[in-house]
C-alpha cells in the first residue's frame, strides 16, 4: 500500500558505508510521494555529501544544531514537530548507543530526543559489521530501544563492505521502503492468518517438457504483500514464478497442481482467510515419461491423455471450517469473455462468499488489472489500476466482510 504519499519524513544519516543506500532510499521515498528533510551527522558526511542528499530530496540538508537558518535557531524542535516520522538509515552502532542513553550532542540525536514521542515515531535501520551487530552491547541496546518504543528494522544478511559475511548490513532501499509502507498501513487484518496461492502450475510431460500457462503470479504476490502490510501473518504458496517474496511473507514454492494441493492442505488449517489467485492447471498428463520423449523417424506424434487435477479452492471452500465461517475463502476467475456471468456461476459452483473476476488475456504478466468483485449481494467493479492498488482495495473489502 502506498501509505507514504503526503507523509513528511526526516531522513537521518549517521556514519556508515551504508550511507550510499540512503541516497537510493531518499529517491524512493520521494517517488512514493513523501517529502523528505535530510539531517546528517558529522560521521555521515565522511561517507556521503550533503550536496547529493540535497539534490535527491530537493531540500537543503541540516548537519548542525548551530544552523542559523531557523529564525528561533531551534532546528531540533522545528524539524521534529513537522515530521510524520524520523527515519534513521543508516543507524550506526554508536548512534543506537547514543539514542539509548538519550544523549544529544549533535542535531540528529538531539532531534530524536526532542521529538514528541507519542506523535512522531522513530524508525531506525541498523547498519554495521557483523561482530558489532552480534556484540551483546548492541543487542542489549536494540532490545532496550524496542522497549522504549523505537521501531527497529531488521538487518540484512550477506557480504559486508569489510569483506566479512554475516548479519548486520543495512536492508536494501526497496526493503526499507516496503517496511515503511507497512508501518503506516492500517492494520485491518491484525491477528489474522492468511494463505494465498499464486502463479501458474507446471504439469510435466517428461523431464524437459510440460504444460503451464501465462500467469505471472503478480496479483497473488501483491495480495500477499497487502495482507502482510495490513498486519496479517501471511503464507504464499507459489507455482513457478520469478518474483521477489514480499517482505515478511512466508513462501512455499511448488510446481504442479498436486504439489499445490498438498501444500494448501497442510497450511490451510491455521488460516482464517484463504485467497486462491493461482491459475491452477485443470488437467495433467495421464502419465509422465521418466525419460525425454524422442521424435520417431516416421513422424508419429505422441498421444497425450489427461486426467483432471483436484479443485483446490472448491475442496477448501466446502470444508467444515469454511462452511461454519471459521475460514473465509476468496476465489479468482480468469475468463476470456462474459465475465459477470462466468464469475457469478463460478462463485456458486465453488461455494465461496467472494469471487474476483478478471479477464485473463488482458492481465496475465501485466502490472495492472481491473477486477469484478462478485458476492451474494451482487457485483462491484474495481476499475483498472496497478495490481498493488487493487490488492490493497481487495484486502480492505475482505476485512469489511469478516
Ligand atoms: N482453482 C483451484 N484448483 C483448480 C482450479 C482452479 O484452486 N484445480 C481455483 C483458482 O485458483 C481460482 C478459481 O479456482 O481461484 C477459479 O479458477 P479458474 O481457472 O478461473 O476456473 P476453473 O475452476 O478452472 O474453471 P474453468 O476452467 O472452467 O473456467
mmCIF file with all atom_site columns, N, CA and C and ligand atoms in Angstrom, residues 197 276-282 309-314 330-335 346 349-350, ligand 1:
data_model
loop_
_atom_site.group_PDB
_atom_site.id
_atom_site.type_symbol
_atom_site.label_atom_id
_atom_site.label_alt_id
_atom_site.label_comp_id
_atom_site.label_asym_id
_atom_site.label_entity_id
_atom_site.label_seq_id
_atom_site.pdbx_PDB_ins_code
_atom_site.Cartn_x
_atom_site.Cartn_y
_atom_site.Cartn_z
_atom_site.occupancy
_atom_site.B_iso_or_equiv
_atom_site.pdbx_formal_charge
_atom_site.auth_seq_id
_atom_site.auth_comp_id
_atom_site.auth_asym_id
_atom_site.auth_atom_id
_atom_site.pdbx_PDB_model_num
ATOM   1  N N   . UNK A 1 197 ? -2.663  -18.621 -2.689  1.00 0.00 ? 197 UNK A N   1
ATOM   2  C CA  . UNK A 1 197 ? -1.992  -19.368 -3.760  1.00 0.00 ? 197 UNK A CA  1
ATOM   3  C C   . UNK A 1 197 ? -1.744  -18.405 -4.907  1.00 0.00 ? 197 UNK A C   1
ATOM   4  N N   . UNK A 1 276 ? -7.398  -17.736 -3.244  1.00 0.00 ? 276 UNK A N   1
ATOM   5  C CA  . UNK A 1 276 ? -6.862  -18.603 -4.304  1.00 0.00 ? 276 UNK A CA  1
ATOM   6  C C   . UNK A 1 276 ? -6.720  -17.787 -5.581  1.00 0.00 ? 276 UNK A C   1
ATOM   7  N N   . UNK A 1 277 ? -5.516  -17.255 -5.816  1.00 0.00 ? 277 UNK A N   1
ATOM   8  C CA  . UNK A 1 277 ? -5.307  -16.490 -7.057  1.00 0.00 ? 277 UNK A CA  1
ATOM   9  C C   . UNK A 1 277 ? -4.613  -17.348 -8.109  1.00 0.00 ? 277 UNK A C   1
ATOM   10 N N   . UNK A 1 278 ? -4.107  -18.518 -7.727  1.00 0.00 ? 278 UNK A N   1
ATOM   11 C CA  . UNK A 1 278 ? -3.298  -19.315 -8.658  1.00 0.00 ? 278 UNK A CA  1
ATOM   12 C C   . UNK A 1 278 ? -4.108  -19.723 -9.886  1.00 0.00 ? 278 UNK A C   1
ATOM   13 N N   . UNK A 1 279 ? -3.425  -19.738 -11.017 1.00 0.00 ? 279 UNK A N   1
ATOM   14 C CA  . UNK A 1 279 ? -4.018  -20.275 -12.241 1.00 0.00 ? 279 UNK A CA  1
ATOM   15 C C   . UNK A 1 279 ? -3.616  -21.745 -12.298 1.00 0.00 ? 279 UNK A C   1
ATOM   16 N N   . UNK A 1 280 ? -4.400  -22.551 -11.581 1.00 0.00 ? 280 UNK A N   1
ATOM   17 C CA  . UNK A 1 280 ? -4.061  -23.980 -11.434 1.00 0.00 ? 280 UNK A CA  1
ATOM   18 C C   . UNK A 1 280 ? -4.423  -24.705 -12.733 1.00 0.00 ? 280 UNK A C   1
ATOM   19 N N   . UNK A 1 281 ? -3.507  -25.539 -13.218 1.00 0.00 ? 281 UNK A N   1
ATOM   20 C CA  . UNK A 1 281 ? -3.814  -26.310 -14.434 1.00 0.00 ? 281 UNK A CA  1
ATOM   21 C C   . UNK A 1 281 ? -4.993  -27.230 -14.138 1.00 0.00 ? 281 UNK A C   1
ATOM   22 N N   . UNK A 1 282 ? -5.960  -27.223 -15.050 1.00 0.00 ? 282 UNK A N   1
ATOM   23 C CA  . UNK A 1 282 ? -7.138  -28.060 -14.817 1.00 0.00 ? 282 UNK A CA  1
ATOM   24 C C   . UNK A 1 282 ? -6.825  -29.540 -15.022 1.00 0.00 ? 282 UNK A C   1
ATOM   25 N N   . UNK A 1 309 ? -7.063  -32.391 -12.483 1.00 0.00 ? 309 UNK A N   1
ATOM   26 C CA  . UNK A 1 309 ? -6.430  -32.094 -11.192 1.00 0.00 ? 309 UNK A CA  1
ATOM   27 C C   . UNK A 1 309 ? -7.500  -31.836 -10.131 1.00 0.00 ? 309 UNK A C   1
ATOM   28 N N   . UNK A 1 310 ? -7.143  -32.012 -8.862  1.00 0.00 ? 310 UNK A N   1
ATOM   29 C CA  . UNK A 1 310 ? -8.134  -31.673 -7.819  1.00 0.00 ? 310 UNK A CA  1
ATOM   30 C C   . UNK A 1 310 ? -8.432  -30.178 -7.842  1.00 0.00 ? 310 UNK A C   1
ATOM   31 N N   . UNK A 1 311 ? -9.661  -29.797 -7.576  1.00 0.00 ? 311 UNK A N   1
ATOM   32 C CA  . UNK A 1 311 ? -10.004 -28.375 -7.471  1.00 0.00 ? 311 UNK A CA  1
ATOM   33 C C   . UNK A 1 311 ? -9.680  -27.924 -6.037  1.00 0.00 ? 311 UNK A C   1
ATOM   34 N N   . UNK A 1 312 ? -8.566  -27.233 -5.906  1.00 0.00 ? 312 UNK A N   1
ATOM   35 C CA  . UNK A 1 312 ? -8.051  -26.886 -4.567  1.00 0.00 ? 312 UNK A CA  1
ATOM   36 C C   . UNK A 1 312 ? -9.036  -25.980 -3.843  1.00 0.00 ? 312 UNK A C   1
ATOM   37 N N   . UNK A 1 313 ? -9.470  -24.931 -4.532  1.00 0.00 ? 313 UNK A N   1
ATOM   38 C CA  . UNK A 1 313 ? -10.364 -23.956 -3.898  1.00 0.00 ? 313 UNK A CA  1
ATOM   39 C C   . UNK A 1 313 ? -11.691 -24.600 -3.493  1.00 0.00 ? 313 UNK A C   1
ATOM   40 N N   . UNK A 1 314 ? -12.275 -25.340 -4.426  1.00 0.00 ? 314 UNK A N   1
ATOM   41 C CA  . UNK A 1 314 ? -13.589 -25.932 -4.135  1.00 0.00 ? 314 UNK A CA  1
ATOM   42 C C   . UNK A 1 314 ? -13.503 -26.847 -2.917  1.00 0.00 ? 314 UNK A C   1
ATOM   43 N N   . UNK A 1 330 ? -11.750 -16.807 -0.725  1.00 0.00 ? 330 UNK A N   1
ATOM   44 C CA  . UNK A 1 330 ? -11.885 -15.898 -1.868  1.00 0.00 ? 330 UNK A CA  1
ATOM   45 C C   . UNK A 1 330 ? -11.328 -16.607 -3.095  1.00 0.00 ? 330 UNK A C   1
ATOM   46 N N   . UNK A 1 331 ? -12.150 -16.680 -4.144  1.00 0.00 ? 331 UNK A N   1
ATOM   47 C CA  . UNK A 1 331 ? -11.683 -17.300 -5.386  1.00 0.00 ? 331 UNK A CA  1
ATOM   48 C C   . UNK A 1 331 ? -11.434 -16.261 -6.447  1.00 0.00 ? 331 UNK A C   1
ATOM   49 N N   . UNK A 1 332 ? -10.690 -16.617 -7.451  1.00 0.00 ? 332 UNK A N   1
ATOM   50 C CA  . UNK A 1 332 ? -10.480 -15.767 -8.611  1.00 0.00 ? 332 UNK A CA  1
ATOM   51 C C   . UNK A 1 332 ? -11.047 -16.493 -9.825  1.00 0.00 ? 332 UNK A C   1
ATOM   52 N N   . UNK A 1 333 ? -11.445 -15.745 -10.827 1.00 0.00 ? 333 UNK A N   1
ATOM   53 C CA  . UNK A 1 333 ? -11.867 -16.363 -12.071 1.00 0.00 ? 333 UNK A CA  1
ATOM   54 C C   . UNK A 1 333 ? -11.150 -15.652 -13.211 1.00 0.00 ? 333 UNK A C   1
ATOM   55 N N   . UNK A 1 334 ? -10.363 -16.405 -13.927 1.00 0.00 ? 334 UNK A N   1
ATOM   56 C CA  . UNK A 1 334 ? -9.691  -15.839 -15.110 1.00 0.00 ? 334 UNK A CA  1
ATOM   57 C C   . UNK A 1 334 ? -10.524 -16.246 -16.309 1.00 0.00 ? 334 UNK A C   1
ATOM   58 N N   . UNK A 1 335 ? -11.192 -15.274 -16.912 1.00 0.00 ? 335 UNK A N   1
ATOM   59 C CA  . UNK A 1 335 ? -12.091 -15.582 -18.025 1.00 0.00 ? 335 UNK A CA  1
ATOM   60 C C   . UNK A 1 335 ? -11.619 -14.856 -19.284 1.00 0.00 ? 335 UNK A C   1
ATOM   61 N N   . UNK A 1 346 ? -19.378 -19.300 -11.199 1.00 0.00 ? 346 UNK A N   1
ATOM   62 C CA  . UNK A 1 346 ? -18.225 -19.939 -10.551 1.00 0.00 ? 346 UNK A CA  1
ATOM   63 C C   . UNK A 1 346 ? -18.300 -19.771 -9.033  1.00 0.00 ? 346 UNK A C   1
ATOM   64 N N   . UNK A 1 349 ? -20.750 -22.306 -7.855  1.00 0.00 ? 349 UNK A N   1
ATOM   65 C CA  . UNK A 1 349 ? -20.241 -23.672 -8.028  1.00 0.00 ? 349 UNK A CA  1
ATOM   66 C C   . UNK A 1 349 ? -19.188 -24.004 -6.971  1.00 0.00 ? 349 UNK A C   1
ATOM   67 N N   . UNK A 1 350 ? -18.303 -23.027 -6.697  1.00 0.00 ? 350 UNK A N   1
ATOM   68 C CA  . UNK A 1 350 ? -17.204 -23.298 -5.754  1.00 0.00 ? 350 UNK A CA  1
ATOM   69 C C   . UNK A 1 350 ? -17.624 -23.027 -4.297  1.00 0.00 ? 350 UNK A C   1
HETATM 70 N N1  . LIG B 2 .   ? -8.712  -23.352 -8.723  1.00 0.00 ? 1   LIG B N1  1
HETATM 71 C C1  . LIG B 2 .   ? -8.166  -24.259 -7.842  1.00 0.00 ? 1   LIG B C1  1
HETATM 72 N N2  . LIG B 2 .   ? -7.851  -25.509 -8.264  1.00 0.00 ? 1   LIG B N2  1
HETATM 73 C C2  . LIG B 2 .   ? -8.069  -25.894 -9.527  1.00 0.00 ? 1   LIG B C2  1
HETATM 74 C C3  . LIG B 2 .   ? -8.631  -24.971 -10.449 1.00 0.00 ? 1   LIG B C3  1
HETATM 75 C C4  . LIG B 2 .   ? -8.943  -23.704 -10.017 1.00 0.00 ? 1   LIG B C4  1
HETATM 76 O O1  . LIG B 2 .   ? -7.962  -23.914 -6.665  1.00 0.00 ? 1   LIG B O1  1
HETATM 77 N N3  . LIG B 2 .   ? -7.753  -27.106 -9.921  1.00 0.00 ? 1   LIG B N3  1
HETATM 78 C C5  . LIG B 2 .   ? -9.088  -22.014 -8.235  1.00 0.00 ? 1   LIG B C5  1
HETATM 79 C C6  . LIG B 2 .   ? -8.302  -20.877 -8.814  1.00 0.00 ? 1   LIG B C6  1
HETATM 80 O O2  . LIG B 2 .   ? -7.156  -20.576 -8.011  1.00 0.00 ? 1   LIG B O2  1
HETATM 81 C C7  . LIG B 2 .   ? -9.325  -19.755 -8.808  1.00 0.00 ? 1   LIG B C7  1
HETATM 82 C C8  . LIG B 2 .   ? -10.638 -20.475 -9.029  1.00 0.00 ? 1   LIG B C8  1
HETATM 83 O O3  . LIG B 2 .   ? -10.421 -21.810 -8.627  1.00 0.00 ? 1   LIG B O3  1
HETATM 84 O O4  . LIG B 2 .   ? -9.399  -19.127 -7.554  1.00 0.00 ? 1   LIG B O4  1
HETATM 85 C C9  . LIG B 2 .   ? -11.155 -20.432 -10.433 1.00 0.00 ? 1   LIG B C9  1
HETATM 86 O O5  . LIG B 2 .   ? -10.176 -20.868 -11.327 1.00 0.00 ? 1   LIG B O5  1
HETATM 87 P P1  . LIG B 2 .   ? -10.431 -20.839 -12.893 1.00 0.00 ? 1   LIG B P1  1
HETATM 88 O O6  . LIG B 2 .   ? -9.246  -21.436 -13.592 1.00 0.00 ? 1   LIG B O6  1
HETATM 89 O O7  . LIG B 2 .   ? -10.892 -19.486 -13.331 1.00 0.00 ? 1   LIG B O7  1
HETATM 90 O O8  . LIG B 2 .   ? -11.687 -21.766 -13.029 1.00 0.00 ? 1   LIG B O8  1
HETATM 91 P P2  . LIG B 2 .   ? -11.851 -23.301 -13.184 1.00 0.00 ? 1   LIG B P2  1
HETATM 92 O O9  . LIG B 2 .   ? -12.378 -23.863 -11.923 1.00 0.00 ? 1   LIG B O9  1
HETATM 93 O O10 . LIG B 2 .   ? -10.590 -23.920 -13.684 1.00 0.00 ? 1   LIG B O10 1
HETATM 94 O O11 . LIG B 2 .   ? -12.992 -23.378 -14.277 1.00 0.00 ? 1   LIG B O11 1
HETATM 95 P P3  . LIG B 2 .   ? -12.909 -23.110 -15.880 1.00 0.00 ? 1   LIG B P3  1
HETATM 96 O O12 . LIG B 2 .   ? -11.533 -23.512 -16.311 1.00 0.00 ? 1   LIG B O12 1
HETATM 97 O O13 . LIG B 2 .   ? -13.967 -23.979 -16.430 1.00 0.00 ? 1   LIG B O13 1
HETATM 98 O O14 . LIG B 2 .   ? -13.191 -21.649 -16.066 1.00 0.00 ? 1   LIG B O14 1
#
